[in-house]
Amino acid sequence: MTTDETRDGVALTNLGQPLFDGAGATKRDLVDYLDAVRDRILPALRGRPLSVVRVRPGQEPFMQKNLPSYAPSWIRRVGMWAEASRRQVSYALCDDRRTLLWFANQRAVEYHPGLVRGGEPTHLVLDLDPPEGAGFDLVVRAAHLVRQALDDAGLAGAVKTSGAKGVHVFVPVTPGTAMDDLAAATRALGARAERLDPALATTAFIREDRRGKVFVDSTRAGGATVVAAYSPRVRPGVPVSFPVAWEDLDRVVPADFTLRTAPGLLAERDPWAELMPEPRRLPPDLVEEGHAIPVARVQAMHEGKRRARARRAE
């Protein structure tokens, strides 16, 4: 491969290639975008184990967690046990411009940092996903339910578009928060939001049980990742996950924020940092309530087995 140019010591290649089918953008557009927003996206990535979604020419997008053996030695990394694959994974830490540019040159379009830094959780996250065919307005209504549940609990969060169809609500927590308490509080907040309007929101993990409602996903705790603020997504037009003030959420749609429009909307600001409230301690009653709620994935697994047995018995 021939080097098209070099930035910060990183050789950038094949910049004129299309990024992916339907992107309407080239690899250069990706590199230029990430370089332009580096002072905003790097704080969201720094010190966190990073997974990325890459798109190679002629191949389907794929999630890369383990840093490849050919990665430069100057990329910082951290080893973590991955329970799903039952192996030790060497995650990259994207702490600086040079590392970000290297990933961009590898055609890493999406950036999914872990919700931990230094082994400690930093945020509670609720991921709101609309039912098939629903408009963004339905997700916005559900997001306001989450905000009400947070306010009732004495907590506060910031919201961003996911870059797809939904939104993410991030709630910063104080250092030293136990992982199991964080997971419990997330379940309790999801349940409280659902109770505020059960005709609109659901915490049902099994898709067929959601019945056209917005899914309030309260499972993003522990080793989970969530796409970073300002990260592009592998979708037509290359939308990006973008912070929105609560009072503006009713006036936007995800397509407003793309690889091409986001830099101009940001100018010199970092709205994700500006909108993020100060960390707060999880209320004991919220944690206690959550510990009494079954873990959704485990409950769904047992329910799936029960339904399978029932079908076989018919």
PDB file of C-alpha atoms in Angstrom:
ATOM      1  CA  MET A   1       0.000   0.000   0.000  1.00  0.00           C
ATOM      2  CA  THR A   2       1.208   3.481  -0.763  1.00  0.00           C
ATOM      3  CA  THR A   3       1.115   6.165   1.890  1.00  0.00           C
ATOM      4  CA  ASP A   4      -1.158   9.042   0.904  1.00  0.00           C
ATOM      5  CA  GLU A   5       0.031  11.252   3.764  1.00  0.00           C
ATOM      6  CA  THR A   6       1.395  11.131   7.306  1.00  0.00           C
ATOM      7  CA  ARG A   7      -0.108  12.745  10.395  1.00  0.00           C
ATOM      8  CA  ASP A   8       1.462  12.650  13.843  1.00  0.00           C
ATOM      9  CA  GLY A   9       3.790   9.905  12.609  1.00  0.00           C
ATOM     10  CA  VAL A  10       0.931   7.703  11.365  1.00  0.00           C
ATOM     11  CA  ALA A  11       1.016   6.649   7.707  1.00  0.00           C
ATOM     12  CA  LEU A  12      -2.422   7.034   6.153  1.00  0.00           C
ATOM     13  CA  THR A  13      -3.224   4.882   3.125  1.00  0.00           C
ATOM     14  CA  ASN A  14      -5.899   4.516   0.435  1.00  0.00           C
ATOM     15  CA  LEU A  15      -7.707   7.625   1.595  1.00  0.00           C
ATOM     16  CA  GLY A  16      -9.745   7.911  -1.593  1.00  0.00           C
ATOM     17  CA  GLN A  17     -11.491   4.555  -1.152  1.00  0.00           C
ATOM     18  CA  PRO A  18     -15.230   4.532  -0.396  1.00  0.00           C
ATOM     19  CA  LEU A  19     -15.775   3.983   3.322  1.00  0.00           C
ATOM     20  CA  PHE A  20     -18.561   1.417   2.885  1.00  0.00           C
ATOM     21  CA  ASP A  21     -21.620   0.900   0.684  1.00  0.00           C
ATOM     22  CA  GLY A  22     -24.141   3.640   1.330  1.00  0.00           C
ATOM     23  CA  ALA A  23     -21.735   5.805   3.318  1.00  0.00           C
ATOM     24  CA  GLY A  24     -21.492   8.561   0.750  1.00  0.00           C
ATOM     25  CA  ALA A  25     -18.052   9.166   2.208  1.00  0.00           C
ATOM     26  CA  THR A  26     -14.444   8.077   1.753  1.00  0.00           C
ATOM     27  CA  LYS A  27     -11.829   6.835   4.148  1.00  0.00           C
ATOM     28  CA  ARG A  28     -10.332  10.339   4.058  1.00  0.00           C
ATOM     29  CA  ASP A  29     -13.659  11.739   5.263  1.00  0.00           C
ATOM     30  CA  LEU A  30     -13.504   9.391   8.254  1.00  0.00           C
ATOM     31  CA  VAL A  31      -9.903  10.330   9.064  1.00  0.00           C
ATOM     32  CA  ASP A  32     -10.610  14.045   8.684  1.00  0.00           C
ATOM     33  CA  TYR A  33     -13.723  13.852  10.853  1.00  0.00           C
ATOM     34  CA  LEU A  34     -12.050  11.968  13.713  1.00  0.00           C
ATOM     35  CA  ASP A  35      -9.062  14.303  13.558  1.00  0.00           C
ATOM     36  CA  ALA A  36     -11.367  17.321  13.655  1.00  0.00           C
ATOM     37  CA  VAL A  37     -13.287  16.109  16.734  1.00  0.00           C
ATOM     38  CA  ARG A  38     -10.347  14.484  18.506  1.00  0.00           C
ATOM     39  CA  ASP A  39     -10.412  16.917  21.435  1.00  0.00           C
ATOM     40  CA  ARG A  40     -14.015  15.904  22.106  1.00  0.00           C
ATOM     41  CA  ILE A  41     -13.974  12.156  21.410  1.00  0.00           C
ATOM     42  CA  LEU A  42     -10.658  11.368  23.126  1.00  0.00           C
ATOM     43  CA  PRO A  43     -11.918  12.291  26.610  1.00  0.00           C
ATOM     44  CA  ALA A  44     -14.745   9.783  26.093  1.00  0.00           C
ATOM     45  CA  LEU A  45     -12.233   7.068  25.124  1.00  0.00           C
ATOM     46  CA  ARG A  46      -9.208   7.797  27.320  1.00  0.00           C
ATOM     47  CA  GLY A  47      -8.309   5.100  29.835  1.00  0.00           C
ATOM     48  CA  ARG A  48     -11.169   2.816  28.796  1.00  0.00           C
ATOM     49  CA  PRO A  49     -10.865  -0.625  27.161  1.00  0.00           C
ATOM     50  CA  LEU A  50     -11.861  -0.045  23.549  1.00  0.00           C
ATOM     51  CA  SER A  51     -13.757  -2.168  21.053  1.00  0.00           C
ATOM     52  CA  VAL A  52     -14.168  -0.888  17.503  1.00  0.00           C
ATOM     53  CA  VAL A  53     -16.302  -1.760  14.496  1.00  0.00           C
ATOM     54  CA  ARG A  54     -14.181  -1.957  11.352  1.00  0.00           C
ATOM     55  CA  VAL A  55     -15.235  -2.161   7.703  1.00  0.00           C
ATOM     56  CA  ARG A  56     -12.815  -3.675   5.215  1.00  0.00           C
ATOM     57  CA  PRO A  57     -13.497  -3.344   1.472  1.00  0.00           C
ATOM     58  CA  GLY A  58     -15.767  -6.133   0.283  1.00  0.00           C
ATOM     59  CA  GLN A  59     -16.412  -7.482   3.789  1.00  0.00           C
ATOM     60  CA  GLU A  60     -19.162  -7.209   6.366  1.00  0.00           C
ATOM     61  CA  PRO A  61     -18.499  -4.888   9.339  1.00  0.00           C
ATOM     62  CA  PHE A  62     -17.005  -6.674  12.338  1.00  0.00           C
ATOM     63  CA  MET A  63     -16.383  -5.876  15.990  1.00  0.00           C
ATOM     64  CA  GLN A  64     -12.732  -5.979  17.019  1.00  0.00           C
ATOM     65  CA  LYS A  65     -11.951  -6.251  20.719  1.00  0.00           C
ATOM     66  CA  ASN A  66      -8.508  -7.843  20.798  1.00  0.00           C
ATOM     67  CA  LEU A  67      -5.769  -5.496  19.615  1.00  0.00           C
ATOM     68  CA  PRO A  68      -4.126  -7.219  16.603  1.00  0.00           C
ATOM     69  CA  SER A  69      -0.541  -8.416  16.859  1.00  0.00           C
ATOM     70  CA  TYR A  70       0.561  -5.985  14.153  1.00  0.00           C
ATOM     71  CA  ALA A  71      -0.583  -2.951  16.164  1.00  0.00           C
ATOM     72  CA  PRO A  72       2.248  -0.512  16.963  1.00  0.00           C
ATOM     73  CA  SER A  73       3.972  -1.034  20.294  1.00  0.00           C
ATOM     74  CA  TRP A  74       3.270   2.568  21.306  1.00  0.00           C
ATOM     75  CA  ILE A  75      -0.475   1.911  21.626  1.00  0.00           C
ATOM     76  CA  ARG A  76      -1.320   1.513  25.291  1.00  0.00           C
ATOM     77  CA  ARG A  77      -3.303  -1.591  26.127  1.00  0.00           C
ATOM     78  CA  VAL A  78      -4.939  -3.381  29.031  1.00  0.00           C
ATOM     79  CA  GLY A  79      -5.624  -7.083  29.498  1.00  0.00           C
ATOM     80  CA  MET A  80      -9.098  -8.096  30.658  1.00  0.00           C
ATOM     81  CA  TRP A  81     -10.918 -11.393  31.009  1.00  0.00           C
ATOM     82  CA  ALA A  82     -13.825 -11.699  28.564  1.00  0.00           C
ATOM     83  CA  GLU A  83     -16.493 -13.901  30.118  1.00  0.00           C
ATOM     84  CA  ALA A  84     -18.425 -14.372  26.850  1.00  0.00           C
ATOM     85  CA  SER A  85     -15.433 -15.787  24.941  1.00  0.00           C
ATOM     86  CA  ARG A  86     -13.714 -17.232  28.037  1.00  0.00           C
ATOM     87  CA  ARG A  87     -10.340 -15.725  27.207  1.00  0.00           C
ATOM     88  CA  GLN A  88      -7.992 -12.905  28.076  1.00  0.00           C
ATOM     89  CA  VAL A  89      -8.409  -9.967  25.699  1.00  0.00           C
ATOM     90  CA  SER A  90      -5.833  -7.258  25.065  1.00  0.00           C
ATOM     91  CA  TYR A  91      -7.872  -4.086  24.656  1.00  0.00           C
ATOM     92  CA  ALA A  92      -6.455  -0.877  23.245  1.00  0.00           C
ATOM     93  CA  LEU A  93      -6.564   2.332  25.242  1.00  0.00           C
ATOM     94  CA  CYS A  94      -7.187   5.157  22.790  1.00  0.00           C
ATOM     95  CA  ASP A  95      -5.570   7.955  24.761  1.00  0.00           C
ATOM     96  CA  ASP A  96      -4.124  10.252  22.116  1.00  0.00           C
ATOM     97  CA  ARG A  97      -4.377  11.589  18.592  1.00  0.00           C
ATOM     98  CA  ARG A  98      -1.811   9.165  17.195  1.00  0.00           C
ATOM     99  CA  THR A  99      -3.772   6.117  18.389  1.00  0.00           C
ATOM    100  CA  LEU A 100      -7.037   7.551  17.068  1.00  0.00           C
ATOM    101  CA  LEU A 101      -5.471   8.164  13.656  1.00  0.00           C
ATOM    102  CA  TRP A 102      -4.069   4.631  13.600  1.00  0.00           C
ATOM    103  CA  PHE A 103      -7.551   3.219  14.222  1.00  0.00           C
ATOM    104  CA  ALA A 104      -9.033   5.496  11.568  1.00  0.00           C
ATOM    105  CA  ASN A 105      -6.471   4.192   9.080  1.00  0.00           C
ATOM    106  CA  GLN A 106      -7.565   0.661  10.027  1.00  0.00           C
ATOM    107  CA  ARG A 107     -11.067   1.694   8.912  1.00  0.00           C
ATOM    108  CA  ALA A 108     -12.411   1.620  12.467  1.00  0.00           C
ATOM    109  CA  VAL A 109     -15.676   3.504  12.045  1.00  0.00           C
ATOM    110  CA  GLU A 110     -17.365   2.920  15.411  1.00  0.00           C
ATOM    111  CA  TYR A 111     -15.757   3.400  18.852  1.00  0.00           C
ATOM    112  CA  HIS A 112     -17.233   1.466  21.783  1.00  0.00           C
ATOM    113  CA  PRO A 113     -15.389   2.162  25.061  1.00  0.00           C
ATOM    114  CA  GLY A 114     -16.068   0.224  28.225  1.00  0.00           C
ATOM    115  CA  LEU A 115     -18.026   1.826  31.039  1.00  0.00           C
ATOM    116  CA  VAL A 116     -15.086   1.378  33.406  1.00  0.00           C
ATOM    117  CA  ARG A 117     -11.872   3.301  33.884  1.00  0.00           C
ATOM    118  CA  GLY A 118      -9.091   1.813  35.977  1.00  0.00           C
ATOM    119  CA  GLY A 119     -11.372  -1.129  36.769  1.00  0.00           C
ATOM    120  CA  GLU A 120     -14.078   1.085  38.318  1.00  0.00           C
ATOM    121  CA  PRO A 121     -17.477   1.911  36.817  1.00  0.00           C
ATOM    122  CA  THR A 122     -17.937   5.577  35.951  1.00  0.00           C
ATOM    123  CA  HIS A 123     -21.477   5.761  34.561  1.00  0.00           C
ATOM    124  CA  LEU A 124     -24.830   4.104  34.795  1.00  0.00           C
ATOM    125  CA  VAL A 125     -26.316   3.821  31.300  1.00  0.00           C
ATOM    126  CA  LEU A 126     -29.833   3.227  30.007  1.00  0.00           C
ATOM    127  CA  ASP A 127     -30.143   2.433  26.299  1.00  0.00           C
ATOM    128  CA  LEU A 128     -33.525   3.226  24.752  1.00  0.00           C
ATOM    129  CA  ASP A 129     -34.439   1.303  21.618  1.00  0.00           C
ATOM    130  CA  PRO A 130     -37.653   1.946  19.662  1.00  0.00           C
ATOM    131  CA  PRO A 131     -39.860  -0.814  18.266  1.00  0.00           C
ATOM    132  CA  GLU A 132     -39.584  -1.641  14.588  1.00  0.00           C
ATOM    133  CA  GLY A 133     -41.042   1.071  12.390  1.00  0.00           C
ATOM    134  CA  ALA A 134     -41.550   3.610  15.175  1.00  0.00           C
ATOM    135  CA  GLY A 135     -40.492   7.226  14.892  1.00  0.00           C
ATOM    136  CA  PHE A 136     -37.861   8.950  16.986  1.00  0.00           C
ATOM    137  CA  ASP A 137     -40.568  10.841  18.873  1.00  0.00           C
ATOM    138  CA  LEU A 138     -41.492   7.638  20.696  1.00  0.00           C
ATOM    139  CA  VAL A 139     -37.931   7.253  21.980  1.00  0.00           C
ATOM    140  CA  VAL A 140     -37.884  10.887  23.072  1.00  0.00           C
ATOM    141  CA  ARG A 141     -41.031  10.354  25.134  1.00  0.00           C
ATOM    142  CA  ALA A 142     -39.433   7.332  26.798  1.00  0.00           C
ATOM    143  CA  ALA A 143     -36.237   9.306  27.451  1.00  0.00           C
ATOM    144  CA  HIS A 144     -38.261  11.875  29.386  1.00  0.00           C
ATOM    145  CA  LEU A 145     -39.649   9.028  31.506  1.00  0.00           C
ATOM    146  CA  VAL A 146     -36.077   8.055  32.361  1.00  0.00           C
ATOM    147  CA  ARG A 147     -35.259  11.658  33.205  1.00  0.00           C
ATOM    148  CA  GLN A 148     -38.266  11.781  35.528  1.00  0.00           C
ATOM    149  CA  ALA A 149     -37.188   8.534  37.212  1.00  0.00           C
ATOM    150  CA  LEU A 150     -33.687   9.955  37.693  1.00  0.00           C
ATOM    151  CA  ASP A 151     -35.046  13.193  39.123  1.00  0.00           C
ATOM    152  CA  ASP A 152     -37.310  11.284  41.523  1.00  0.00           C
ATOM    153  CA  ALA A 153     -34.262   9.304  42.699  1.00  0.00           C
ATOM    154  CA  GLY A 154     -32.109  12.393  43.186  1.00  0.00           C
ATOM    155  CA  LEU A 155     -29.900  11.599  40.195  1.00  0.00           C
ATOM    156  CA  ALA A 156     -29.159  13.394  36.924  1.00  0.00           C
ATOM    157  CA  GLY A 157     -27.892  12.347  33.521  1.00  0.00           C
ATOM    158  CA  ALA A 158     -26.973  13.510  30.044  1.00  0.00           C
ATOM    159  CA  VAL A 159     -28.551  12.229  26.840  1.00  0.00           C
ATOM    160  CA  LYS A 160     -27.193  11.631  23.353  1.00  0.00           C
ATOM    161  CA  THR A 161     -28.459  10.091  20.163  1.00  0.00           C
ATOM    162  CA  SER A 162     -27.100   6.602  19.636  1.00  0.00           C
ATOM    163  CA  GLY A 163     -26.326   7.346  16.014  1.00  0.00           C
ATOM    164  CA  ALA A 164     -28.874   4.689  15.103  1.00  0.00           C
ATOM    165  CA  LYS A 165     -32.560   4.786  16.116  1.00  0.00           C
ATOM    166  CA  GLY A 166     -32.368   5.307  19.854  1.00  0.00           C
ATOM    167  CA  VAL A 167     -30.814   7.348  22.630  1.00  0.00           C
ATOM    168  CA  HIS A 168     -28.401   6.717  25.489  1.00  0.00           C
ATOM    169  CA  VAL A 169     -28.807   8.241  28.935  1.00  0.00           C
ATOM    170  CA  PHE A 170     -25.508   8.473  30.874  1.00  0.00           C
ATOM    171  CA  VAL A 171     -25.585   8.983  34.643  1.00  0.00           C
ATOM    172  CA  PRO A 172     -22.177   9.657  36.252  1.00  0.00           C
ATOM    173  CA  VAL A 173     -21.578   7.920  39.588  1.00  0.00           C
ATOM    174  CA  THR A 174     -19.068   8.581  42.340  1.00  0.00           C
ATOM    175  CA  PRO A 175     -15.761   6.676  42.460  1.00  0.00           C
ATOM    176  CA  GLY A 176     -15.865   3.482  44.466  1.00  0.00           C
ATOM    177  CA  THR A 177     -19.339   2.444  43.305  1.00  0.00           C
ATOM    178  CA  ALA A 178     -19.599  -1.341  43.437  1.00  0.00           C
ATOM    179  CA  MET A 179     -20.309  -2.976  40.095  1.00  0.00           C
ATOM    180  CA  ASP A 180     -23.181  -5.117  41.396  1.00  0.00           C
ATOM    181  CA  ASP A 181     -24.797  -2.080  43.033  1.00  0.00           C
ATOM    182  CA  LEU A 182     -24.483  -0.129  39.783  1.00  0.00           C
ATOM    183  CA  ALA A 183     -26.150  -2.965  37.853  1.00  0.00           C
ATOM    184  CA  ALA A 184     -28.910  -3.155  40.464  1.00  0.00           C
ATOM    185  CA  ALA A 185     -29.561   0.596  40.349  1.00  0.00           C
ATOM    186  CA  THR A 186     -29.749   0.447  36.551  1.00  0.00           C
ATOM    187  CA  ARG A 187     -32.402  -2.269  36.746  1.00  0.00           C
ATOM    188  CA  ALA A 188     -34.380  -0.282  39.313  1.00  0.00           C
ATOM    189  CA  LEU A 189     -34.305   2.904  37.215  1.00  0.00           C
ATOM    190  CA  GLY A 190     -35.476   0.985  34.162  1.00  0.00           C
ATOM    191  CA  ALA A 191     -38.336  -0.503  36.176  1.00  0.00           C
ATOM    192  CA  ARG A 192     -39.298   2.904  37.580  1.00  0.00           C
ATOM    193  CA  ALA A 193     -39.339   4.463  34.111  1.00  0.00           C
ATOM    194  CA  GLU A 194     -41.526   1.603  32.899  1.00  0.00           C
ATOM    195  CA  ARG A 195     -43.971   2.106  35.780  1.00  0.00           C
ATOM    196  CA  LEU A 196     -44.366   5.793  34.874  1.00  0.00           C
ATOM    197  CA  ASP A 197     -45.950   4.794  31.542  1.00  0.00           C
ATOM    198  CA  PRO A 198     -46.211   1.026  30.988  1.00  0.00           C
ATOM    199  CA  ALA A 199     -48.069   1.618  27.706  1.00  0.00           C
ATOM    200  CA  LEU A 200     -44.986   3.328  26.285  1.00  0.00           C
ATOM    201  CA  ALA A 201     -41.923   1.751  27.900  1.00  0.00           C
ATOM    202  CA  THR A 202     -40.906  -1.805  28.710  1.00  0.00           C
ATOM    203  CA  THR A 203     -37.936  -3.560  30.267  1.00  0.00           C
ATOM    204  CA  ALA A 204     -38.878  -6.884  28.607  1.00  0.00           C
ATOM    205  CA  PHE A 205     -35.631  -8.421  27.413  1.00  0.00           C
ATOM    206  CA  ILE A 206     -37.351 -10.910  25.088  1.00  0.00           C
ATOM    207  CA  ARG A 207     -38.218  -9.022  21.900  1.00  0.00           C
ATOM    208  CA  GLU A 208     -41.586 -10.703  21.322  1.00  0.00           C
ATOM    209  CA  ASP A 209     -42.736  -9.512  24.763  1.00  0.00           C
ATOM    210  CA  ARG A 210     -42.225  -5.800  24.009  1.00  0.00           C
ATOM    211  CA  ARG A 211     -45.405  -5.428  21.947  1.00  0.00           C
ATOM    212  CA  GLY A 212     -44.561  -2.203  20.145  1.00  0.00           C
ATOM    213  CA  LYS A 213     -43.102  -0.404  23.163  1.00  0.00           C
ATOM    214  CA  VAL A 214     -39.749   1.333  23.623  1.00  0.00           C
ATOM    215  CA  PHE A 215     -37.229  -1.050  25.178  1.00  0.00           C
ATOM    216  CA  VAL A 216     -35.495   0.458  28.209  1.00  0.00           C
ATOM    217  CA  ASP A 217     -32.343  -1.649  28.243  1.00  0.00           C
ATOM    218  CA  SER A 218     -30.934  -1.776  31.755  1.00  0.00           C
ATOM    219  CA  THR A 219     -28.267  -4.408  31.032  1.00  0.00           C
ATOM    220  CA  ARG A 220     -25.404  -2.054  30.119  1.00  0.00           C
ATOM    221  CA  ALA A 221     -23.319  -2.631  33.222  1.00  0.00           C
ATOM    222  CA  GLY A 222     -20.220  -4.600  34.098  1.00  0.00           C
ATOM    223  CA  GLY A 223     -18.170  -5.405  31.025  1.00  0.00           C
ATOM    224  CA  ALA A 224     -20.612  -3.813  28.578  1.00  0.00           C
ATOM    225  CA  THR A 225     -19.657  -1.151  26.060  1.00  0.00           C
ATOM    226  CA  VAL A 226     -21.662   1.737  24.638  1.00  0.00           C
ATOM    227  CA  VAL A 227     -20.790   3.671  21.508  1.00  0.00           C
ATOM    228  CA  ALA A 228     -18.949   6.863  22.423  1.00  0.00           C
ATOM    229  CA  ALA A 229     -20.286  10.366  22.037  1.00  0.00           C
ATOM    230  CA  TYR A 230     -19.149  11.710  18.634  1.00  0.00           C
ATOM    231  CA  SER A 231     -18.455   8.217  17.256  1.00  0.00           C
ATOM    232  CA  PRO A 232     -19.591   7.578  13.668  1.00  0.00           C
ATOM    233  CA  ARG A 233     -21.838   4.589  12.984  1.00  0.00           C
ATOM    234  CA  VAL A 234     -21.766   2.082  10.110  1.00  0.00           C
ATOM    235  CA  ARG A 235     -25.044   3.225   8.637  1.00  0.00           C
ATOM    236  CA  PRO A 236     -26.102   5.046   5.455  1.00  0.00           C
ATOM    237  CA  GLY A 237     -24.916   8.634   5.532  1.00  0.00           C
ATOM    238  CA  VAL A 238     -22.546   7.896   8.459  1.00  0.00           C
ATOM    239  CA  PRO A 239     -24.554   9.362  11.343  1.00  0.00           C
ATOM    240  CA  VAL A 240     -22.729  10.043  14.600  1.00  0.00           C
ATOM    241  CA  SER A 241     -23.749   9.658  18.222  1.00  0.00           C
ATOM    242  CA  PHE A 242     -24.321  13.234  19.351  1.00  0.00           C
ATOM    243  CA  PRO A 243     -25.076  14.957  22.682  1.00  0.00           C
ATOM    244  CA  VAL A 244     -28.364  16.832  22.943  1.00  0.00           C
ATOM    245  CA  ALA A 245     -29.637  19.078  25.742  1.00  0.00           C
ATOM    246  CA  TRP A 246     -32.745  17.629  27.371  1.00  0.00           C
ATOM    247  CA  GLU A 247     -34.773  20.675  26.356  1.00  0.00           C
ATOM    248  CA  ASP A 248     -33.742  20.224  22.703  1.00  0.00           C
ATOM    249  CA  LEU A 249     -34.447  16.507  22.437  1.00  0.00           C
ATOM    250  CA  ASP A 250     -37.933  17.054  21.019  1.00  0.00           C
ATOM    251  CA  ARG A 251     -36.518  19.187  18.196  1.00  0.00           C
ATOM    252  CA  VAL A 252     -33.924  16.845  16.683  1.00  0.00           C
ATOM    253  CA  VAL A 253     -33.709  13.564  14.788  1.00  0.00           C
ATOM    254  CA  PRO A 254     -30.657  11.288  14.557  1.00  0.00           C
ATOM    255  CA  ALA A 255     -30.097  12.198  10.891  1.00  0.00           C
ATOM    256  CA  ASP A 256     -29.279  15.767  11.956  1.00  0.00           C
ATOM    257  CA  PHE A 257     -25.881  14.582  13.164  1.00  0.00           C
ATOM    258  CA  THR A 258     -23.529  13.060  10.609  1.00  0.00           C
ATOM    259  CA  LEU A 259     -19.845  12.830   9.825  1.00  0.00           C
ATOM    260  CA  ARG A 260     -20.316  15.896   7.604  1.00  0.00           C
ATOM    261  CA  THR A 261     -22.528  18.067   9.821  1.00  0.00           C
ATOM    262  CA  ALA A 262     -21.181  17.363  13.315  1.00  0.00           C
ATOM    263  CA  PRO A 263     -17.913  19.357  13.145  1.00  0.00           C
ATOM    264  CA  GLY A 264     -19.774  22.509  12.141  1.00  0.00           C
ATOM    265  CA  LEU A 265     -22.332  22.004  14.916  1.00  0.00           C
ATOM    266  CA  LEU A 266     -19.573  21.605  17.475  1.00  0.00           C
ATOM    267  CA  ALA A 267     -17.346  24.525  16.478  1.00  0.00           C
ATOM    268  CA  GLU A 268     -15.028  24.767  19.520  1.00  0.00           C
ATOM    269  CA  ARG A 269     -17.499  23.338  22.045  1.00  0.00           C
ATOM    270  CA  ASP A 270     -17.717  19.960  23.758  1.00  0.00           C
ATOM    271  CA  PRO A 271     -21.427  19.640  24.607  1.00  0.00           C
ATOM    272  CA  TRP A 272     -20.998  16.144  26.061  1.00  0.00           C
ATOM    273  CA  ALA A 273     -18.648  17.525  28.722  1.00  0.00           C
ATOM    274  CA  GLU A 274     -20.818  20.615  29.200  1.00  0.00           C
ATOM    275  CA  LEU A 275     -24.064  18.667  29.611  1.00  0.00           C
ATOM    276  CA  MET A 276     -22.694  15.907  31.878  1.00  0.00           C
ATOM    277  CA  PRO A 277     -23.723  16.510  35.502  1.00  0.00           C
ATOM    278  CA  GLU A 278     -21.427  15.935  38.454  1.00  0.00           C
ATOM    279  CA  PRO A 279     -21.176  12.328  39.711  1.00  0.00           C
ATOM    280  CA  ARG A 280     -23.591  11.407  42.482  1.00  0.00           C
ATOM    281  CA  ARG A 281     -23.806   8.571  44.972  1.00  0.00           C
ATOM    282  CA  LEU A 282     -26.404   5.923  44.210  1.00  0.00           C
ATOM    283  CA  PRO A 283     -29.363   6.170  46.613  1.00  0.00           C
ATOM    284  CA  PRO A 284     -29.478   3.104  48.926  1.00  0.00           C
ATOM    285  CA  ASP A 285     -33.206   2.546  48.309  1.00  0.00           C
ATOM    286  CA  LEU A 286     -32.616   2.437  44.544  1.00  0.00           C
ATOM    287  CA  VAL A 287     -29.835  -0.111  44.958  1.00  0.00           C
ATOM    288  CA  GLU A 288     -31.935  -2.204  47.338  1.00  0.00           C
ATOM    289  CA  GLU A 289     -34.873  -2.189  44.921  1.00  0.00           C
ATOM    290  CA  GLY A 290     -32.632  -3.235  42.052  1.00  0.00           C
ATOM    291  CA  HIS A 291     -31.101  -6.162  43.898  1.00  0.00           C
ATOM    292  CA  ALA A 292     -34.595  -7.635  44.169  1.00  0.00           C
ATOM    293  CA  ILE A 293     -35.090  -7.458  40.383  1.00  0.00           C
ATOM    294  CA  PRO A 294     -33.840 -10.525  38.452  1.00  0.00           C
ATOM    295  CA  VAL A 295     -30.983 -10.009  35.999  1.00  0.00           C
ATOM    296  CA  ALA A 296     -32.708  -9.627  32.620  1.00  0.00           C
ATOM    297  CA  ARG A 297     -30.392 -11.820  30.573  1.00  0.00           C
ATOM    298  CA  VAL A 298     -30.543 -14.661  33.095  1.00  0.00           C
ATOM    299  CA  GLN A 299     -34.305 -14.372  33.437  1.00  0.00           C
ATOM    300  CA  ALA A 300     -34.710 -14.330  29.640  1.00  0.00           C
ATOM    301  CA  MET A 301     -32.531 -17.426  29.285  1.00  0.00           C
ATOM    302  CA  HIS A 302     -34.655 -19.390  31.776  1.00  0.00           C
ATOM    303  CA  GLU A 303     -37.873 -18.118  30.210  1.00  0.00           C
ATOM    304  CA  GLY A 304     -36.639 -19.095  26.745  1.00  0.00           C
ATOM    305  CA  LYS A 305     -35.941 -22.626  27.954  1.00  0.00           C
ATOM    306  CA  ARG A 306     -39.360 -22.810  29.612  1.00  0.00           C
ATOM    307  CA  ARG A 307     -41.103 -21.721  26.411  1.00  0.00           C
ATOM    308  CA  ALA A 308     -39.086 -24.203  24.364  1.00  0.00           C
ATOM    309  CA  ARG A 309     -40.142 -27.033  26.682  1.00  0.00           C
ATOM    310  CA  ALA A 310     -43.761 -25.898  26.436  1.00  0.00           C
ATOM    311  CA  ARG A 311     -43.617 -25.911  22.626  1.00  0.00           C
ATOM    312  CA  ARG A 312     -42.108 -29.397  22.582  1.00  0.00           C
ATOM    313  CA  ALA A 313     -44.889 -30.622  24.881  1.00  0.00           C
ATOM    314  CA  GLU A 314     -47.655 -29.352  22.599  1.00  0.00           C
TER     315      GLU A 314
END
